[in-house]
Amino acid sequence: MLAMHSAAESKARRTNEANSKEETEAPFGLGVVLRLKPNETLFSEGDAAASFYQIKEGVIRSFRMMIDGRRQIISFSQPGDYLGLEWEGDRAMTAEAIIDTAVVSYPRRHLEGRATADVRVQNRMMAVLFGGLHNAQEHLVMLGRQTAMEKLGWFLVRLARSSRMNNGALALPMNRTDIADYLGLSMETVSRGFSLLTREGYIALPDAHQVCIRNFKRLDALARGEVPTAH
Amino acid sequence: MLAMHSAAESKARRTNEANSKEETEAPFGLGVVLRLKPNETLFSEGDAAASFYQIKEGVIRSFRMMIDGRRQIISFSQPGDYLGLEWEGDRAMTAEAIIDTAVVSYPRRHLEGRATADVRVQNRMMAVLFGGLHNAQEHLVMLGRQTAMEKLGWFLVRLARSSRMNNGALALPMNRTDIADYLGLSMETVSRGFSLLTREGYIALPDAHQVCIRNFKRLDALARGEVPTAH
DNA sequence: GAATGAGCTTGATCAAGGTCAAGACTAAGA
DNA sequence: TCTTAGTCTTGACCTTGATCAAGCTCATTC
């Protein structure tokens, strides 16, 4: 639910990793580690929300589905991100692992009691919530007002900002359908878009699950809607 | 920024209005009332965020703009809703009055100090933030995966749930362009859609700024994507 | 190493919704 | 009452991206 994707948030996350005992384990107490295989479900829409999670390793997709199967992915959560925070009531979405994933699970009430008492927990919680909101707002602009090519640029720029590079290449763990459902496009349009970006020299695709960004500046301009002739 | 639109949130808002001294004035201290004329700006993208607001009367549109003028409206805020809450840094969007509007303005630091101390303020704040997130998530699904007619249904259902009826009719204070920029459509598509909904008996439009919902159930089914032949 | 199948790419076609343009309606003011 | 300007509606046409349909690639299994 509350993935951190913006530049500011991913900075916070890195800080957090640096002194992991201080920040990651302390504020919400001790949690239980869960391991998930690809496509395994962490929780489903409608479940009672008894826990929340922090990703240790891997990637999770969180989404909502319409009765006829149309799916909107709300976030891809990466190591350090929190998800599954609910105020009251049931889960509003489903969360599934994309690759082998490890999460730390905390009981929800574990947080409620501490949040009241500890200012640091409170601030941490606020930062996560505000980060989630900020994120969602950027997502809204993208979905509502960007063209297919701009959406792809936006996606890749975010990915670049939120993940570490692996000798010049970014991992693309999610498949084309996941990307499509995140960006409000069809799978085919995503595929065609990647091909075009490759042809135009924005990126290179060593294989389907790896991207090299060849011209970040131009890609960023595309993402911001500053490239009028983006086919 | 943090409009309440869901059924749950608008219930909270009504409760709040019922005992206004207890809930509205107490939790964030005393604020200053600001009055805005139609199209007047409350704050702009990039401004330093020194205050946050609660709507007393009227309607505010909050939006983000792209460099070339494309606009995405993030929320329409109604009486009781909070907006302009930022964690740190500058405003991420612009807020303008749609009609004559009165807001109560609170200094941001006024909240920070109290939030730490007072559990009720803290809970209130959390409820607002979680409400905003929940809202944004529904907005994402709508923008990413619904057809034009479904979007209009979704909009009208929300409107019906969040506003009081005025002898059988709902006020539609925002113009067609505002609705379009909220739903990720063009003005013309909104207009055509309203005409079609009228012809098909879902709604009636006494005038351009008033709607009567003729068949709520069918409209709700449309909004949920359960009407396959929605032209 | 052939067979299978899942995911990805590409092409051809189609339709939803955008764009451009002309009118209609309404409210405000002269 | 007539004018003017802004908003809304409607029509005609066009573009973007979806859909349908083959192939292709690569990994897995026999």
PDB file of C-alpha atoms in Angstrom, chain B:
ATOM      1  CA  MET B   1      -4.304  17.709  -0.874  1.00  0.00           C
ATOM      2  CA  LEU B   2      -6.257  15.559   1.482  1.00  0.00           C
ATOM      3  CA  ALA B   3      -9.826  15.653   0.431  1.00  0.00           C
ATOM      4  CA  MET B   4     -12.267  13.227   1.909  1.00  0.00           C
ATOM      5  CA  HIS B   5     -14.554  11.705  -0.625  1.00  0.00           C
ATOM      6  CA  SER B   6     -15.211   8.107   0.310  1.00  0.00           C
ATOM      7  CA  ALA B   7     -18.392   7.127   2.060  1.00  0.00           C
ATOM      8  CA  ALA B   8     -16.506   6.462   5.287  1.00  0.00           C
ATOM      9  CA  GLU B   9     -14.781   9.800   5.201  1.00  0.00           C
ATOM     10  CA  SER B  10     -17.840  11.806   4.439  1.00  0.00           C
ATOM     11  CA  LYS B  11     -19.530  10.122   7.385  1.00  0.00           C
ATOM     12  CA  ALA B  12     -16.650  11.280   9.558  1.00  0.00           C
ATOM     13  CA  ARG B  13     -17.105  14.743   8.170  1.00  0.00           C
ATOM     14  CA  ARG B  14     -20.747  14.878   9.059  1.00  0.00           C
ATOM     15  CA  THR B  15     -20.069  13.739  12.607  1.00  0.00           C
ATOM     16  CA  ASN B  16     -17.572  16.496  12.773  1.00  0.00           C
ATOM     17  CA  GLU B  17     -20.083  19.098  11.685  1.00  0.00           C
ATOM     18  CA  ALA B  18     -22.570  17.918  14.269  1.00  0.00           C
ATOM     19  CA  ASN B  19     -20.373  18.829  17.229  1.00  0.00           C
ATOM     20  CA  SER B  20     -18.270  21.466  15.585  1.00  0.00           C
ATOM     21  CA  LYS B  21     -16.841  23.045  18.708  1.00  0.00           C
ATOM     22  CA  GLU B  22     -15.589  19.751  20.016  1.00  0.00           C
ATOM     23  CA  GLU B  23     -14.075  18.428  16.862  1.00  0.00           C
ATOM     24  CA  THR B  24     -13.455  21.172  14.376  1.00  0.00           C
ATOM     25  CA  GLU B  25     -12.041  23.958  16.407  1.00  0.00           C
ATOM     26  CA  ALA B  26     -10.437  22.109  19.269  1.00  0.00           C
ATOM     27  CA  PRO B  27      -8.039  19.615  17.684  1.00  0.00           C
ATOM     28  CA  PHE B  28      -5.891  22.029  15.706  1.00  0.00           C
ATOM     29  CA  GLY B  29      -6.372  25.121  17.868  1.00  0.00           C
ATOM     30  CA  LEU B  30      -7.828  28.349  16.637  1.00  0.00           C
ATOM     31  CA  GLY B  31      -7.403  29.258  13.002  1.00  0.00           C
ATOM     32  CA  VAL B  32      -7.921  32.261  10.790  1.00  0.00           C
ATOM     33  CA  VAL B  33     -10.836  32.315   8.361  1.00  0.00           C
ATOM     34  CA  LEU B  34      -9.980  33.120   4.725  1.00  0.00           C
ATOM     35  CA  ARG B  35     -12.576  33.920   2.095  1.00  0.00           C
ATOM     36  CA  LEU B  36     -11.975  33.225  -1.583  1.00  0.00           C
ATOM     37  CA  LYS B  37     -13.838  34.326  -4.716  1.00  0.00           C
ATOM     38  CA  PRO B  38     -14.300  31.945  -7.680  1.00  0.00           C
ATOM     39  CA  ASN B  39     -10.966  31.105  -9.330  1.00  0.00           C
ATOM     40  CA  GLU B  40      -8.983  32.705  -6.540  1.00  0.00           C
ATOM     41  CA  THR B  41      -5.836  30.819  -5.564  1.00  0.00           C
ATOM     42  CA  LEU B  42      -5.345  29.488  -2.056  1.00  0.00           C
ATOM     43  CA  PHE B  43      -1.796  28.318  -2.730  1.00  0.00           C
ATOM     44  CA  SER B  44       0.356  27.407  -5.728  1.00  0.00           C
ATOM     45  CA  GLU B  45       2.725  24.630  -6.692  1.00  0.00           C
ATOM     46  CA  GLY B  46       6.172  25.527  -5.441  1.00  0.00           C
ATOM     47  CA  ASP B  47       5.073  27.839  -2.610  1.00  0.00           C
ATOM     48  CA  ALA B  48       6.501  27.174   0.817  1.00  0.00           C
ATOM     49  CA  ALA B  49       3.895  25.255   2.814  1.00  0.00           C
ATOM     50  CA  ALA B  50       3.365  27.265   5.978  1.00  0.00           C
ATOM     51  CA  SER B  51      -0.293  26.470   6.623  1.00  0.00           C
ATOM     52  CA  PHE B  52      -2.925  23.842   6.196  1.00  0.00           C
ATOM     53  CA  TYR B  53      -6.639  24.356   5.816  1.00  0.00           C
ATOM     54  CA  GLN B  54     -10.088  23.049   6.521  1.00  0.00           C
ATOM     55  CA  ILE B  55     -12.922  23.974   4.189  1.00  0.00           C
ATOM     56  CA  LYS B  56     -15.823  25.664   5.937  1.00  0.00           C
ATOM     57  CA  GLU B  57     -17.901  26.462   2.883  1.00  0.00           C
ATOM     58  CA  GLY B  58     -17.573  26.185  -0.870  1.00  0.00           C
ATOM     59  CA  VAL B  59     -15.413  23.932  -3.062  1.00  0.00           C
ATOM     60  CA  ILE B  60     -11.697  23.909  -3.856  1.00  0.00           C
ATOM     61  CA  ARG B  61      -9.979  22.211  -6.778  1.00  0.00           C
ATOM     62  CA  SER B  62      -6.421  20.993  -6.237  1.00  0.00           C
ATOM     63  CA  PHE B  63      -4.365  20.129  -9.257  1.00  0.00           C
ATOM     64  CA  ARG B  64      -0.970  19.664 -10.813  1.00  0.00           C
ATOM     65  CA  MET B  65      -0.013  21.046 -14.178  1.00  0.00           C
ATOM     66  CA  MET B  66       2.505  19.875 -16.740  1.00  0.00           C
ATOM     67  CA  ILE B  67       4.763  22.444 -18.436  1.00  0.00           C
ATOM     68  CA  ASP B  68       2.596  22.440 -21.565  1.00  0.00           C
ATOM     69  CA  GLY B  69      -0.604  23.148 -19.623  1.00  0.00           C
ATOM     70  CA  ARG B  70      -2.049  19.655 -19.290  1.00  0.00           C
ATOM     71  CA  ARG B  71      -3.785  19.591 -15.954  1.00  0.00           C
ATOM     72  CA  GLN B  72      -4.748  16.780 -13.596  1.00  0.00           C
ATOM     73  CA  ILE B  73      -7.170  17.619 -10.829  1.00  0.00           C
ATOM     74  CA  ILE B  74      -6.282  15.583  -7.745  1.00  0.00           C
ATOM     75  CA  SER B  75      -9.305  16.423  -5.631  1.00  0.00           C
ATOM     76  CA  PHE B  76     -12.365  18.536  -5.168  1.00  0.00           C
ATOM     77  CA  SER B  77     -12.462  19.506  -1.498  1.00  0.00           C
ATOM     78  CA  GLN B  78     -15.763  20.133   0.218  1.00  0.00           C
ATOM     79  CA  PRO B  79     -16.818  21.505   3.608  1.00  0.00           C
ATOM     80  CA  GLY B  80     -15.141  19.515   6.366  1.00  0.00           C
ATOM     81  CA  ASP B  81     -12.247  18.338   4.203  1.00  0.00           C
ATOM     82  CA  TYR B  82      -8.669  19.189   5.040  1.00  0.00           C
ATOM     83  CA  LEU B  83      -6.155  20.230   2.449  1.00  0.00           C
ATOM     84  CA  GLY B  84      -2.695  21.632   2.096  1.00  0.00           C
ATOM     85  CA  LEU B  85      -1.047  19.234   4.524  1.00  0.00           C
ATOM     86  CA  GLU B  86       2.568  18.739   3.525  1.00  0.00           C
ATOM     87  CA  TRP B  87       5.182  16.804   5.401  1.00  0.00           C
ATOM     88  CA  GLU B  88       8.122  18.946   4.434  1.00  0.00           C
ATOM     89  CA  GLY B  89       9.051  21.392   1.744  1.00  0.00           C
ATOM     90  CA  ASP B  90       6.971  23.090  -0.887  1.00  0.00           C
ATOM     91  CA  ARG B  91       3.460  22.664  -2.136  1.00  0.00           C
ATOM     92  CA  ALA B  92       3.136  19.887  -4.652  1.00  0.00           C
ATOM     93  CA  MET B  93      -0.028  21.329  -6.145  1.00  0.00           C
ATOM     94  CA  THR B  94      -2.157  24.373  -6.674  1.00  0.00           C
ATOM     95  CA  ALA B  95      -5.476  24.960  -4.897  1.00  0.00           C
ATOM     96  CA  GLU B  96      -8.141  27.317  -6.270  1.00  0.00           C
ATOM     97  CA  ALA B  97     -11.672  28.128  -5.209  1.00  0.00           C
ATOM     98  CA  ILE B  98     -14.385  27.026  -7.623  1.00  0.00           C
ATOM     99  CA  ILE B  99     -17.145  29.081  -6.012  1.00  0.00           C
ATOM    100  CA  ASP B 100     -17.221  31.483  -3.055  1.00  0.00           C
ATOM    101  CA  THR B 101     -15.329  29.596  -0.405  1.00  0.00           C
ATOM    102  CA  ALA B 102     -14.350  29.990   3.223  1.00  0.00           C
ATOM    103  CA  VAL B 103     -11.472  28.054   4.754  1.00  0.00           C
ATOM    104  CA  VAL B 104      -9.916  28.016   8.202  1.00  0.00           C
ATOM    105  CA  SER B 105      -6.166  28.329   8.038  1.00  0.00           C
ATOM    106  CA  TYR B 106      -3.870  26.826  10.663  1.00  0.00           C
ATOM    107  CA  PRO B 107      -0.129  27.356  10.865  1.00  0.00           C
ATOM    108  CA  ARG B 108       1.647  24.117  10.145  1.00  0.00           C
ATOM    109  CA  ARG B 109       3.842  24.171  13.227  1.00  0.00           C
ATOM    110  CA  HIS B 110       0.712  24.627  15.265  1.00  0.00           C
ATOM    111  CA  LEU B 111       0.005  21.042  14.401  1.00  0.00           C
ATOM    112  CA  GLU B 112       3.439  19.561  14.763  1.00  0.00           C
ATOM    113  CA  GLY B 113       3.764  20.479  18.402  1.00  0.00           C
ATOM    114  CA  ARG B 114       0.305  19.358  19.315  1.00  0.00           C
ATOM    115  CA  ALA B 115       0.406  16.144  17.294  1.00  0.00           C
ATOM    116  CA  THR B 116       3.264  14.946  19.422  1.00  0.00           C
ATOM    117  CA  ALA B 117       1.416  15.639  22.615  1.00  0.00           C
ATOM    118  CA  ASP B 118      -2.239  14.937  21.929  1.00  0.00           C
ATOM    119  CA  VAL B 119      -3.383  11.460  20.961  1.00  0.00           C
ATOM    120  CA  ARG B 120      -6.654  12.767  19.587  1.00  0.00           C
ATOM    121  CA  VAL B 121      -4.876  15.121  17.185  1.00  0.00           C
ATOM    122  CA  GLN B 122      -2.628  12.298  16.163  1.00  0.00           C
ATOM    123  CA  ASN B 123      -5.531   9.994  15.402  1.00  0.00           C
ATOM    124  CA  ARG B 124      -7.330  12.707  13.543  1.00  0.00           C
ATOM    125  CA  MET B 125      -4.283  13.326  11.426  1.00  0.00           C
ATOM    126  CA  MET B 126      -3.846   9.626  10.692  1.00  0.00           C
ATOM    127  CA  ALA B 127      -7.482   9.312   9.695  1.00  0.00           C
ATOM    128  CA  VAL B 128      -7.093  12.205   7.270  1.00  0.00           C
ATOM    129  CA  LEU B 129      -3.920  10.759   5.768  1.00  0.00           C
ATOM    130  CA  PHE B 130      -5.310   7.242   5.429  1.00  0.00           C
ATOM    131  CA  GLY B 131      -8.492   8.669   3.960  1.00  0.00           C
ATOM    132  CA  GLY B 132      -6.456  10.568   1.389  1.00  0.00           C
ATOM    133  CA  LEU B 133      -4.553   7.437   0.434  1.00  0.00           C
ATOM    134  CA  HIS B 134      -7.661   5.348   0.108  1.00  0.00           C
ATOM    135  CA  ASN B 135      -9.146   8.005  -2.080  1.00  0.00           C
ATOM    136  CA  ALA B 136      -6.117   8.273  -4.290  1.00  0.00           C
ATOM    137  CA  GLN B 137      -6.153   4.519  -4.817  1.00  0.00           C
ATOM    138  CA  GLU B 138      -9.705   4.543  -6.095  1.00  0.00           C
ATOM    139  CA  HIS B 139      -8.826   7.484  -8.305  1.00  0.00           C
ATOM    140  CA  LEU B 140      -5.928   5.470  -9.765  1.00  0.00           C
ATOM    141  CA  VAL B 141      -8.136   2.546 -10.744  1.00  0.00           C
ATOM    142  CA  MET B 142     -10.621   4.901 -12.328  1.00  0.00           C
ATOM    143  CA  LEU B 143      -7.996   6.795 -14.324  1.00  0.00           C
ATOM    144  CA  GLY B 144      -6.073   3.738 -15.379  1.00  0.00           C
ATOM    145  CA  ARG B 145      -8.754   1.227 -16.198  1.00  0.00           C
ATOM    146  CA  GLN B 146     -12.222   2.697 -16.679  1.00  0.00           C
ATOM    147  CA  THR B 147     -13.947   3.808 -19.887  1.00  0.00           C
ATOM    148  CA  ALA B 148     -15.253   7.338 -20.328  1.00  0.00           C
ATOM    149  CA  MET B 149     -18.824   6.383 -19.405  1.00  0.00           C
ATOM    150  CA  GLU B 150     -17.672   4.433 -16.361  1.00  0.00           C
ATOM    151  CA  LYS B 151     -15.600   7.405 -15.236  1.00  0.00           C
ATOM    152  CA  LEU B 152     -18.639   9.640 -15.404  1.00  0.00           C
ATOM    153  CA  GLY B 153     -20.672   7.134 -13.437  1.00  0.00           C
ATOM    154  CA  TRP B 154     -17.915   6.925 -10.845  1.00  0.00           C
ATOM    155  CA  PHE B 155     -17.793  10.686 -10.556  1.00  0.00           C
ATOM    156  CA  LEU B 156     -21.526  11.068 -10.087  1.00  0.00           C
ATOM    157  CA  VAL B 157     -21.748   8.248  -7.559  1.00  0.00           C
ATOM    158  CA  ARG B 158     -19.005   9.839  -5.461  1.00  0.00           C
ATOM    159  CA  LEU B 159     -20.607  13.207  -5.778  1.00  0.00           C
ATOM    160  CA  ALA B 160     -23.910  11.778  -4.626  1.00  0.00           C
ATOM    161  CA  ARG B 161     -22.247  10.105  -1.660  1.00  0.00           C
ATOM    162  CA  SER B 162     -20.296  13.141  -0.560  1.00  0.00           C
ATOM    163  CA  SER B 163     -22.766  15.972  -0.998  1.00  0.00           C
ATOM    164  CA  ARG B 164     -26.180  16.769   0.359  1.00  0.00           C
ATOM    165  CA  MET B 165     -29.067  16.877  -2.090  1.00  0.00           C
ATOM    166  CA  ASN B 166     -30.863  20.118  -2.688  1.00  0.00           C
ATOM    167  CA  ASN B 167     -34.509  19.138  -3.317  1.00  0.00           C
ATOM    168  CA  GLY B 168     -33.731  16.158  -5.504  1.00  0.00           C
ATOM    169  CA  ALA B 169     -30.740  17.679  -7.252  1.00  0.00           C
ATOM    170  CA  LEU B 170     -27.011  17.652  -6.601  1.00  0.00           C
ATOM    171  CA  ALA B 171     -24.985  20.811  -7.073  1.00  0.00           C
ATOM    172  CA  LEU B 172     -22.330  20.550  -9.781  1.00  0.00           C
ATOM    173  CA  PRO B 173     -20.242  23.609  -8.932  1.00  0.00           C
ATOM    174  CA  MET B 174     -17.270  22.687 -11.127  1.00  0.00           C
ATOM    175  CA  ASN B 175     -17.442  23.230 -14.873  1.00  0.00           C
ATOM    176  CA  ARG B 176     -17.064  20.600 -17.600  1.00  0.00           C
ATOM    177  CA  THR B 177     -13.360  21.288 -18.012  1.00  0.00           C
ATOM    178  CA  ASP B 178     -12.774  20.697 -14.294  1.00  0.00           C
ATOM    179  CA  ILE B 179     -14.645  17.405 -14.458  1.00  0.00           C
ATOM    180  CA  ALA B 180     -12.654  16.413 -17.543  1.00  0.00           C
ATOM    181  CA  ASP B 181      -9.350  17.192 -15.830  1.00  0.00           C
ATOM    182  CA  TYR B 182     -10.423  15.188 -12.794  1.00  0.00           C
ATOM    183  CA  LEU B 183     -11.395  12.139 -14.851  1.00  0.00           C
ATOM    184  CA  GLY B 184      -8.632  12.233 -17.453  1.00  0.00           C
ATOM    185  CA  LEU B 185     -11.005  13.048 -20.310  1.00  0.00           C
ATOM    186  CA  SER B 186     -11.663  15.937 -22.681  1.00  0.00           C
ATOM    187  CA  MET B 187     -14.346  18.483 -21.965  1.00  0.00           C
ATOM    188  CA  GLU B 188     -16.306  17.353 -25.031  1.00  0.00           C
ATOM    189  CA  THR B 189     -16.335  13.729 -23.909  1.00  0.00           C
ATOM    190  CA  VAL B 190     -17.721  14.778 -20.524  1.00  0.00           C
ATOM    191  CA  SER B 191     -20.437  16.778 -22.213  1.00  0.00           C
ATOM    192  CA  ARG B 192     -21.354  13.991 -24.617  1.00  0.00           C
ATOM    193  CA  GLY B 193     -21.308  11.523 -21.749  1.00  0.00           C
ATOM    194  CA  PHE B 194     -23.728  13.577 -19.685  1.00  0.00           C
ATOM    195  CA  SER B 195     -26.025  13.830 -22.692  1.00  0.00           C
ATOM    196  CA  LEU B 196     -25.924  10.083 -23.176  1.00  0.00           C
ATOM    197  CA  LEU B 197     -26.566   9.398 -19.482  1.00  0.00           C
ATOM    198  CA  THR B 198     -29.559  11.710 -19.727  1.00  0.00           C
ATOM    199  CA  ARG B 199     -30.905  10.019 -22.854  1.00  0.00           C
ATOM    200  CA  GLU B 200     -30.513   6.613 -21.226  1.00  0.00           C
ATOM    201  CA  GLY B 201     -32.373   7.683 -18.099  1.00  0.00           C
ATOM    202  CA  TYR B 202     -29.523   7.524 -15.593  1.00  0.00           C
ATOM    203  CA  ILE B 203     -29.689  11.203 -14.753  1.00  0.00           C
ATOM    204  CA  ALA B 204     -31.414  14.478 -15.559  1.00  0.00           C
ATOM    205  CA  LEU B 205     -29.711  17.834 -15.977  1.00  0.00           C
ATOM    206  CA  PRO B 206     -32.075  20.669 -15.027  1.00  0.00           C
ATOM    207  CA  ASP B 207     -29.204  22.982 -15.934  1.00  0.00           C
ATOM    208  CA  ALA B 208     -25.461  22.713 -16.494  1.00  0.00           C
ATOM    209  CA  HIS B 209     -24.658  22.969 -12.782  1.00  0.00           C
ATOM    210  CA  GLN B 210     -27.240  20.640 -11.323  1.00  0.00           C
ATOM    211  CA  VAL B 211     -27.782  16.849 -11.627  1.00  0.00           C
ATOM    212  CA  CYS B 212     -30.646  14.631 -10.563  1.00  0.00           C
ATOM    213  CA  ILE B 213     -29.774  10.993 -10.245  1.00  0.00           C
ATOM    214  CA  ARG B 214     -32.678   9.045 -11.718  1.00  0.00           C
ATOM    215  CA  ASN B 215     -31.355   5.540 -11.261  1.00  0.00           C
ATOM    216  CA  PHE B 216     -28.642   5.333  -8.674  1.00  0.00           C
ATOM    217  CA  LYS B 217     -28.376   1.578  -8.724  1.00  0.00           C
ATOM    218  CA  ARG B 218     -27.816   1.441 -12.457  1.00  0.00           C
ATOM    219  CA  LEU B 219     -25.363   4.329 -12.270  1.00  0.00           C
ATOM    220  CA  ASP B 220     -23.440   2.525  -9.556  1.00  0.00           C
ATOM    221  CA  ALA B 221     -23.355  -0.645 -11.660  1.00  0.00           C
ATOM    222  CA  LEU B 222     -21.972   1.441 -14.522  1.00  0.00           C
ATOM    223  CA  ALA B 223     -19.324   2.933 -12.218  1.00  0.00           C
ATOM    224  CA  ARG B 224     -18.253  -0.554 -11.129  1.00  0.00           C
ATOM    225  CA  GLY B 225     -17.845  -1.701 -14.724  1.00  0.00           C
ATOM    226  CA  GLU B 226     -20.831  -4.029 -14.609  1.00  0.00           C
ATOM    227  CA  VAL B 227     -22.537  -2.536 -17.659  1.00  0.00           C
ATOM    228  CA  PRO B 228     -20.811  -3.993 -20.704  1.00  0.00           C
ATOM    229  CA  THR B 229     -22.811  -2.001 -23.274  1.00  0.00           C
ATOM    230  CA  ALA B 230     -22.151   1.476 -21.937  1.00  0.00           C
ATOM    231  CA  HIS B 231     -21.492   2.919 -25.438  1.00  0.00           C
TER     232      HIS B 231
END
